[in-house]
PDB file of C-alpha atoms and ligand atoms in Angstrom:
ATOM      1  CA  MET A  21     -23.857  11.233 -13.307  1.00  0.00           C
ATOM      2  CA  HIS A  22     -23.333   7.238 -14.150  1.00  0.00           C
ATOM      3  CA  HIS A  23     -20.076   7.726 -15.656  1.00  0.00           C
ATOM      4  CA  PHE A  24     -19.494  10.946 -12.827  1.00  0.00           C
ATOM      5  CA  ILE A  25     -19.841   8.013 -10.099  1.00  0.00           C
ATOM      6  CA  GLY A  26     -17.182   5.568 -12.274  1.00  0.00           C
ATOM      7  CA  LEU A  27     -14.750   8.141 -12.815  1.00  0.00           C
ATOM      8  CA  PHE A  28     -14.582   9.473  -9.081  1.00  0.00           C
ATOM      9  CA  TYR A  29     -14.843   6.028  -7.813  1.00  0.00           C
ATOM     10  CA  ILE A  30     -11.235   4.436 -10.183  1.00  0.00           C
ATOM     11  CA  TRP A  31      -9.232   8.288  -8.770  1.00  0.00           C
ATOM     12  CA  LEU A  32     -10.417   7.227  -4.845  1.00  0.00           C
ATOM     13  CA  LEU A  33      -8.502   3.385  -5.768  1.00  0.00           C
ATOM     14  CA  ILE A  34      -5.201   5.784  -7.187  1.00  0.00           C
ATOM     15  CA  THR A  35      -4.901   8.171  -4.310  1.00  0.00           C
ATOM     16  CA  MET A  36      -5.785   5.535  -1.558  1.00  0.00           C
ATOM     17  CA  GLU A  37      -2.401   3.849  -0.943  1.00  0.00           C
ATOM     18  CA  GLU A  38      -0.433   1.056   0.282  1.00  0.00           C
ATOM     19  CA  ILE A  39       0.922   1.164   3.566  1.00  0.00           C
ATOM     20  CA  LYS A  40       3.555  -0.108   5.076  1.00  0.00           C
ATOM     21  CA  ILE A  41       4.137  -1.639   9.017  1.00  0.00           C
ATOM     22  CA  HIS A  42       6.842  -2.611  10.528  1.00  0.00           C
ATOM     23  CA  ASP A  43       7.804  -4.231   7.562  1.00  0.00           C
ATOM     24  CA  LYS A  44       4.815  -5.935   6.095  1.00  0.00           C
ATOM     25  CA  VAL A  45       3.075  -3.561   3.009  1.00  0.00           C
ATOM     26  CA  PHE A  46      -1.320  -3.696   3.286  1.00  0.00           C
ATOM     27  CA  VAL A  47      -3.774  -2.450   0.607  1.00  0.00           C
ATOM     28  CA  PRO A  48      -6.486  -0.756   1.515  1.00  0.00           C
ATOM     29  CA  TYR A  49      -9.288  -3.182   1.219  1.00  0.00           C
ATOM     30  CA  ILE A  50     -12.922  -1.723   3.083  1.00  0.00           C
ATOM     31  CA  SER A  51     -13.964   1.412   3.430  1.00  0.00           C
ATOM     32  CA  PHE A  52     -14.828   3.560   6.490  1.00  0.00           C
ATOM     33  CA  GLU A  53     -18.337   4.020   4.603  1.00  0.00           C
ATOM     34  CA  GLU A  54     -18.303   0.734   4.334  1.00  0.00           C
ATOM     35  CA  ILE A  55     -17.807  -0.238   7.861  1.00  0.00           C
ATOM     36  CA  GLU A  56     -20.389   2.724   9.123  1.00  0.00           C
ATOM     37  CA  HIS A  57     -23.048   1.225   6.908  1.00  0.00           C
ATOM     38  CA  ALA A  58     -21.950  -2.044   8.063  1.00  0.00           C
ATOM     39  CA  ILE A  59     -22.720  -1.335  11.955  1.00  0.00           C
ATOM     40  CA  LYS A  60     -25.736   0.536  11.720  1.00  0.00           C
ATOM     41  CA  ARG A  61     -27.662  -2.510  10.411  1.00  0.00           C
ATOM     42  CA  MET A  62     -25.430  -4.510  13.079  1.00  0.00           C
ATOM     43  CA  ALA A  63     -26.778  -1.829  15.848  1.00  0.00           C
ATOM     44  CA  ASN A  64     -30.887  -2.514  14.215  1.00  0.00           C
ATOM     45  CA  THR A  65     -31.196  -5.285  14.175  1.00  0.00           C
ATOM     46  CA  ILE A  66     -29.798  -6.205  17.942  1.00  0.00           C
ATOM     47  CA  TYR A  67     -32.500  -3.057  18.765  1.00  0.00           C
ATOM     48  CA  SER A  68     -34.866  -5.054  16.520  1.00  0.00           C
ATOM     49  CA  ARG A  69     -33.746  -8.511  19.250  1.00  0.00           C
ATOM     50  CA  PHE A  70     -32.951  -6.722  22.422  1.00  0.00           C
ATOM     51  CA  GLY A  71     -35.431  -2.948  22.057  1.00  0.00           C
ATOM     52  CA  ASN A  72     -35.385  -1.717  25.633  1.00  0.00           C
ATOM     53  CA  GLU A  73     -34.061  -4.662  27.910  1.00  0.00           C
ATOM     54  CA  ARG A  74     -31.239  -3.155  28.587  1.00  0.00           C
ATOM     55  CA  PRO A  75     -28.407  -4.431  27.106  1.00  0.00           C
ATOM     56  CA  VAL A  76     -24.342  -4.485  28.671  1.00  0.00           C
ATOM     57  CA  PHE A  77     -21.824  -4.249  25.800  1.00  0.00           C
ATOM     58  CA  VAL A  78     -19.026  -6.047  26.584  1.00  0.00           C
ATOM     59  CA  GLY A  79     -16.465  -5.523  24.355  1.00  0.00           C
ATOM     60  CA  VAL A  80     -12.434  -6.846  24.907  1.00  0.00           C
ATOM     61  CA  LEU A  81      -9.908  -3.261  24.078  1.00  0.00           C
ATOM     62  CA  ASN A  82      -7.921  -2.399  22.188  1.00  0.00           C
ATOM     63  CA  GLY A  83      -9.134  -3.131  19.154  1.00  0.00           C
ATOM     64  CA  VAL A  84     -12.919  -3.063  20.451  1.00  0.00           C
ATOM     65  CA  VAL A  85     -12.602   0.879  21.161  1.00  0.00           C
ATOM     66  CA  MET A  86     -13.234   2.806  17.744  1.00  0.00           C
ATOM     67  CA  PHE A  87     -16.380  -0.179  16.498  1.00  0.00           C
ATOM     68  CA  MET A  88     -18.390  -0.413  20.207  1.00  0.00           C
ATOM     69  CA  SER A  89     -17.553   3.669  19.427  1.00  0.00           C
ATOM     70  CA  ASP A  90     -19.310   3.649  16.076  1.00  0.00           C
ATOM     71  CA  PHE A  91     -21.344   1.297  17.541  1.00  0.00           C
ATOM     72  CA  LEU A  92     -23.027   2.776  20.665  1.00  0.00           C
ATOM     73  CA  LYS A  93     -23.879   6.549  18.600  1.00  0.00           C
ATOM     74  CA  GLN A  94     -25.711   4.027  16.090  1.00  0.00           C
ATOM     75  CA  TYR A  95     -27.757   2.301  19.215  1.00  0.00           C
ATOM     76  CA  PRO A  96     -31.315   3.888  18.912  1.00  0.00           C
ATOM     77  CA  GLY A  97     -32.041   1.570  22.891  1.00  0.00           C
ATOM     78  CA  GLU A  98     -30.763   1.872  26.472  1.00  0.00           C
ATOM     79  CA  CYS A  99     -28.295   0.343  27.140  1.00  0.00           C
ATOM     80  CA  GLU A 100     -24.717   0.434  28.960  1.00  0.00           C
ATOM     81  CA  VAL A 101     -21.294  -1.431  28.058  1.00  0.00           C
ATOM     82  CA  ALA A 102     -17.936  -2.663  30.250  1.00  0.00           C
ATOM     83  CA  PHE A 103     -14.615  -3.936  28.865  1.00  0.00           C
ATOM     84  CA  LEU A 104     -12.172  -6.575  28.800  1.00  0.00           C
ATOM     85  CA  GLN A 105      -8.789  -6.908  28.255  1.00  0.00           C
ATOM     86  CA  LEU A 106      -7.413 -10.235  27.040  1.00  0.00           C
ATOM     87  CA  SER A 107      -5.319 -11.107  24.451  1.00  0.00           C
ATOM     88  CA  SER A 108      -4.375 -13.945  22.201  1.00  0.00           C
ATOM     89  CA  TYR A 109      -2.139 -13.059  18.994  1.00  0.00           C
ATOM     90  CA  ASP A 110       1.339 -11.626  19.187  1.00  0.00           C
ATOM     91  CA  GLY A 111       2.443 -11.047  15.862  1.00  0.00           C
ATOM     92  CA  THR A 112      -0.285 -11.485  13.059  1.00  0.00           C
ATOM     93  CA  GLN A 113      -0.503 -15.452  15.041  1.00  0.00           C
ATOM     94  CA  SER A 114      -3.695 -16.207  17.221  1.00  0.00           C
ATOM     95  CA  THR A 115      -1.391 -18.108  19.758  1.00  0.00           C
ATOM     96  CA  GLY A 116      -4.010 -19.757  21.186  1.00  0.00           C
ATOM     97  CA  ASP A 117      -3.646 -19.257  24.203  1.00  0.00           C
ATOM     98  CA  VAL A 118      -6.034 -16.485  24.861  1.00  0.00           C
ATOM     99  CA  LYS A 119      -4.996 -14.846  28.624  1.00  0.00           C
ATOM    100  CA  ARG A 120      -7.236 -12.486  30.655  1.00  0.00           C
ATOM    101  CA  LYS A 121      -5.440  -9.124  31.646  1.00  0.00           C
ATOM    102  CA  MET A 122      -8.356  -7.156  32.955  1.00  0.00           C
ATOM    103  CA  ASP A 123     -11.637  -8.029  34.910  1.00  0.00           C
ATOM    104  CA  LEU A 124     -15.412  -6.466  34.645  1.00  0.00           C
ATOM    105  CA  SER A 125     -16.169  -4.248  36.642  1.00  0.00           C
ATOM    106  CA  VAL A 126     -20.410  -4.229  35.860  1.00  0.00           C
ATOM    107  CA  ASP A 127     -22.748  -6.679  36.983  1.00  0.00           C
ATOM    108  CA  LEU A 128     -24.333  -9.070  34.826  1.00  0.00           C
ATOM    109  CA  THR A 129     -27.118 -10.902  36.568  1.00  0.00           C
ATOM    110  CA  GLY A 130     -29.542 -10.572  35.064  1.00  0.00           C
ATOM    111  CA  ARG A 131     -28.615  -9.317  32.089  1.00  0.00           C
ATOM    112  CA  HIS A 132     -28.143  -9.616  28.888  1.00  0.00           C
ATOM    113  CA  VAL A 133     -24.576  -9.826  28.182  1.00  0.00           C
ATOM    114  CA  VAL A 134     -24.124  -9.324  24.335  1.00  0.00           C
ATOM    115  CA  ILE A 135     -19.934  -9.667  24.122  1.00  0.00           C
ATOM    116  CA  LEU A 136     -19.225  -7.416  20.592  1.00  0.00           C
ATOM    117  CA  GLU A 137     -16.301  -8.039  19.081  1.00  0.00           C
ATOM    118  CA  ASP A 138     -14.001  -6.125  15.844  1.00  0.00           C
ATOM    119  CA  ILE A 139     -13.240  -9.675  14.625  1.00  0.00           C
ATOM    120  CA  ILE A 140     -13.810 -12.979  15.402  1.00  0.00           C
ATOM    121  CA  ASP A 141     -10.351 -14.880  13.476  1.00  0.00           C
ATOM    122  CA  THR A 142     -10.146 -18.836  14.734  1.00  0.00           C
ATOM    123  CA  GLY A 143     -13.128 -17.808  17.965  1.00  0.00           C
ATOM    124  CA  ASN A 144      -9.900 -19.277  20.270  1.00  0.00           C
ATOM    125  CA  THR A 145     -10.994 -15.185  22.092  1.00  0.00           C
ATOM    126  CA  LEU A 146     -14.314 -15.398  21.835  1.00  0.00           C
ATOM    127  CA  GLU A 147     -14.945 -19.495  23.360  1.00  0.00           C
ATOM    128  CA  ALA A 148     -13.199 -17.943  26.592  1.00  0.00           C
ATOM    129  CA  LEU A 149     -14.859 -14.998  26.762  1.00  0.00           C
ATOM    130  CA  TYR A 150     -17.897 -16.522  26.368  1.00  0.00           C
ATOM    131  CA  ALA A 151     -17.692 -19.280  28.813  1.00  0.00           C
ATOM    132  CA  TYR A 152     -16.376 -16.911  31.480  1.00  0.00           C
ATOM    133  CA  LEU A 153     -19.131 -14.738  31.033  1.00  0.00           C
ATOM    134  CA  LYS A 154     -21.660 -18.145  30.882  1.00  0.00           C
ATOM    135  CA  ALA A 155     -20.360 -18.642  33.796  1.00  0.00           C
ATOM    136  CA  LYS A 156     -22.071 -15.765  35.688  1.00  0.00           C
ATOM    137  CA  PRO A 157     -25.859 -15.695  36.983  1.00  0.00           C
ATOM    138  CA  VAL A 158     -26.398 -13.749  33.025  1.00  0.00           C
ATOM    139  CA  LYS A 159     -29.795 -14.012  31.713  1.00  0.00           C
ATOM    140  CA  SER A 160     -27.811 -14.728  28.750  1.00  0.00           C
ATOM    141  CA  VAL A 161     -24.958 -14.647  26.712  1.00  0.00           C
ATOM    142  CA  SER A 162     -24.713 -13.930  22.689  1.00  0.00           C
ATOM    143  CA  VAL A 163     -22.631 -12.894  20.648  1.00  0.00           C
ATOM    144  CA  GLY A 164     -21.964  -9.293  17.520  1.00  0.00           C
ATOM    145  CA  THR A 165     -18.464  -9.448  15.723  1.00  0.00           C
ATOM    146  CA  LEU A 166     -18.142  -6.347  13.142  1.00  0.00           C
ATOM    147  CA  PHE A 167     -15.266  -8.922  10.769  1.00  0.00           C
ATOM    148  CA  PHE A 168     -15.418 -12.152  10.243  1.00  0.00           C
ATOM    149  CA  LYS A 169     -13.310 -15.036   9.361  1.00  0.00           C
ATOM    150  CA  PRO A 170     -14.846 -17.806   8.457  1.00  0.00           C
ATOM    151  CA  ASP A 171     -12.593 -19.361   7.099  1.00  0.00           C
ATOM    152  CA  ALA A 172     -10.215 -19.521  10.095  1.00  0.00           C
ATOM    153  CA  PHE A 173     -12.899 -20.762  12.371  1.00  0.00           C
ATOM    154  CA  TYR A 174     -12.968 -23.508  14.064  1.00  0.00           C
ATOM    155  CA  LYS A 175     -15.035 -23.575  17.244  1.00  0.00           C
ATOM    156  CA  GLU A 176     -19.282 -24.798  18.228  1.00  0.00           C
ATOM    157  CA  LEU A 177     -19.802 -21.861  18.885  1.00  0.00           C
ATOM    158  CA  GLU A 178     -22.883 -19.497  17.105  1.00  0.00           C
ATOM    159  CA  ILE A 179     -21.999 -16.100  16.205  1.00  0.00           C
ATOM    160  CA  ASP A 180     -25.258 -14.029  16.807  1.00  0.00           C
ATOM    161  CA  TYR A 181     -25.244 -10.555  14.672  1.00  0.00           C
ATOM    162  CA  ILE A 182     -22.417 -10.678  12.094  1.00  0.00           C
ATOM    163  CA  GLY A 183     -21.157  -7.330  10.677  1.00  0.00           C
ATOM    164  CA  MET A 184     -19.102  -9.051   7.447  1.00  0.00           C
ATOM    165  CA  SER A 185     -17.507 -11.699   6.133  1.00  0.00           C
ATOM    166  CA  ILE A 186     -13.867 -12.082   4.918  1.00  0.00           C
ATOM    167  CA  PRO A 187     -10.921 -13.841   4.164  1.00  0.00           C
ATOM    168  CA  ASP A 188      -8.942 -15.568   6.368  1.00  0.00           C
ATOM    169  CA  LYS A 189      -5.974 -12.934   5.547  1.00  0.00           C
ATOM    170  CA  PHE A 190      -4.605 -10.362   8.040  1.00  0.00           C
ATOM    171  CA  VAL A 191      -6.189  -6.799   7.995  1.00  0.00           C
ATOM    172  CA  VAL A 192      -5.347  -3.412  10.064  1.00  0.00           C
ATOM    173  CA  GLY A 193      -7.094  -0.580  10.892  1.00  0.00           C
ATOM    174  CA  TYR A 194     -10.320   0.818  11.497  1.00  0.00           C
ATOM    175  CA  GLY A 195      -8.851  -0.983  15.945  1.00  0.00           C
ATOM    176  CA  LEU A 196      -7.478  -3.449  14.261  1.00  0.00           C
ATOM    177  CA  ASP A 197      -2.941  -3.507  14.982  1.00  0.00           C
ATOM    178  CA  TYR A 198       0.015  -5.507  13.972  1.00  0.00           C
ATOM    179  CA  ASN A 199       2.016  -5.723  16.590  1.00  0.00           C
ATOM    180  CA  GLU A 200       0.697  -2.375  17.974  1.00  0.00           C
ATOM    181  CA  LEU A 201       0.890   0.132  14.924  1.00  0.00           C
ATOM    182  CA  GLY A 202      -2.422   0.577  12.311  1.00  0.00           C
ATOM    183  CA  ARG A 203      -5.521   0.858  14.908  1.00  0.00           C
ATOM    184  CA  ASN A 204      -5.213   4.286  14.468  1.00  0.00           C
ATOM    185  CA  LEU A 205      -7.014   3.630  10.105  1.00  0.00           C
ATOM    186  CA  PRO A 206     -10.694   4.910  10.047  1.00  0.00           C
ATOM    187  CA  ASP A 207     -10.578   2.749   7.019  1.00  0.00           C
ATOM    188  CA  LEU A 208      -9.243  -1.171   7.347  1.00  0.00           C
ATOM    189  CA  TYR A 209      -6.427  -2.133   5.091  1.00  0.00           C
ATOM    190  CA  GLN A 210      -5.685  -6.489   4.731  1.00  0.00           C
ATOM    191  CA  ILE A 211      -2.067  -7.964   4.407  1.00  0.00           C
ATOM    192  CA  LYS A 212      -0.047  -8.138   0.703  1.00  0.00           C
ATOM    193  CA  GLU A 213       0.785 -11.192  -0.118  1.00  0.00           C
TER     194      GLU A 213
HETATM  195  P1  IMP B   5      -8.946 -15.553  18.007  1.00  0.00           P
HETATM  196  O1  IMP B   5      -9.312 -15.605  19.129  1.00  0.00           O
HETATM  197  O2  IMP B   5      -8.547 -16.172  17.203  1.00  0.00           O
HETATM  198  O3  IMP B   5     -10.975 -15.327  17.311  1.00  0.00           O
HETATM  199  O4  IMP B   5      -8.539 -13.333  17.109  1.00  0.00           O
HETATM  200  C1  IMP B   5      -9.573 -13.017  17.939  1.00  0.00           C
HETATM  201  C2  IMP B   5      -8.827 -11.975  17.890  1.00  0.00           C
HETATM  202  O5  IMP B   5      -7.217 -11.336  17.950  1.00  0.00           O
HETATM  203  C3  IMP B   5      -9.499 -10.363  17.767  1.00  0.00           C
HETATM  204  O6  IMP B   5      -9.758  -9.776  19.450  1.00  0.00           O
HETATM  205  C4  IMP B   5      -8.487  -9.535  17.220  1.00  0.00           C
HETATM  206  O7  IMP B   5      -7.356  -8.571  18.537  1.00  0.00           O
HETATM  207  C5  IMP B   5      -6.531 -10.217  16.891  1.00  0.00           C
HETATM  208  N1  IMP B   5      -7.357 -10.765  15.943  1.00  0.00           N
HETATM  209  C6  IMP B   5      -7.574 -11.525  14.370  1.00  0.00           C
HETATM  210  N2  IMP B   5      -7.475 -11.273  13.311  1.00  0.00           N
HETATM  211  C7  IMP B   5      -6.804 -10.288  13.275  1.00  0.00           C
HETATM  212  C8  IMP B   5      -6.519  -9.427  11.915  1.00  0.00           C
HETATM  213  O8  IMP B   5      -6.599 -10.250  11.224  1.00  0.00           O
HETATM  214  N3  IMP B   5      -6.072  -8.604  12.262  1.00  0.00           N
HETATM  215  C9  IMP B   5      -5.361  -8.250  13.683  1.00  0.00           C
HETATM  216  N4  IMP B   5      -5.895  -8.463  15.192  1.00  0.00           N
HETATM  217  C10 IMP B   5      -6.412  -9.943  14.445  1.00  0.00           C
HETATM  218 MG1   MG B   6      -9.568  -7.699  19.645  1.00  0.00          MG
END
């Protein structure tokens, strides 16, 4: 049985192939199945903190769509959801200049707000979003991210919930893009250097 699983895994590695997006090559990195496990753990942890206090999950478009959709399906309690759009990335580089392209449509007065990010890299986006939400009359603001790059992060902010920590290398898939392509890949791919 063990041999069978081992062989199956090797077969899986061989059949999962490199992909090319624009001018760059990416290799398979984290499977959708592993991502789902991490999301389930996060949903249960966040639920154990908020229970039925009806938190509002705030997501940043477009990267967070896949994560938010899978996260909500795993969250076992009452909750609401809101989105906004921010942008700081140009190609594979964070520009450090975060622009808000869209405003929140939900009234957050007296609410527990949980920022849900697909990925936290330098922390520029998070810092801007955190300050924007903290300035509102909310009850609390906390932060969860599916992927976290600890070696790139340079802010003082606390990240309350982390799905998976990954090295400081550019990734695509599971909602994350390279110049708008690659978001629809169910698995996560890492840039080949
Ligand atoms: P930060 O402001 O540097 O923390 O970057 C956060 C945003 O940049 C994320 O919400 C993503 O949209 C994007 N981003 C950061 N790292 C990656 C990556 O490796 N691949 C794709 N997008 C990324
Ligand atoms: Mg994003």
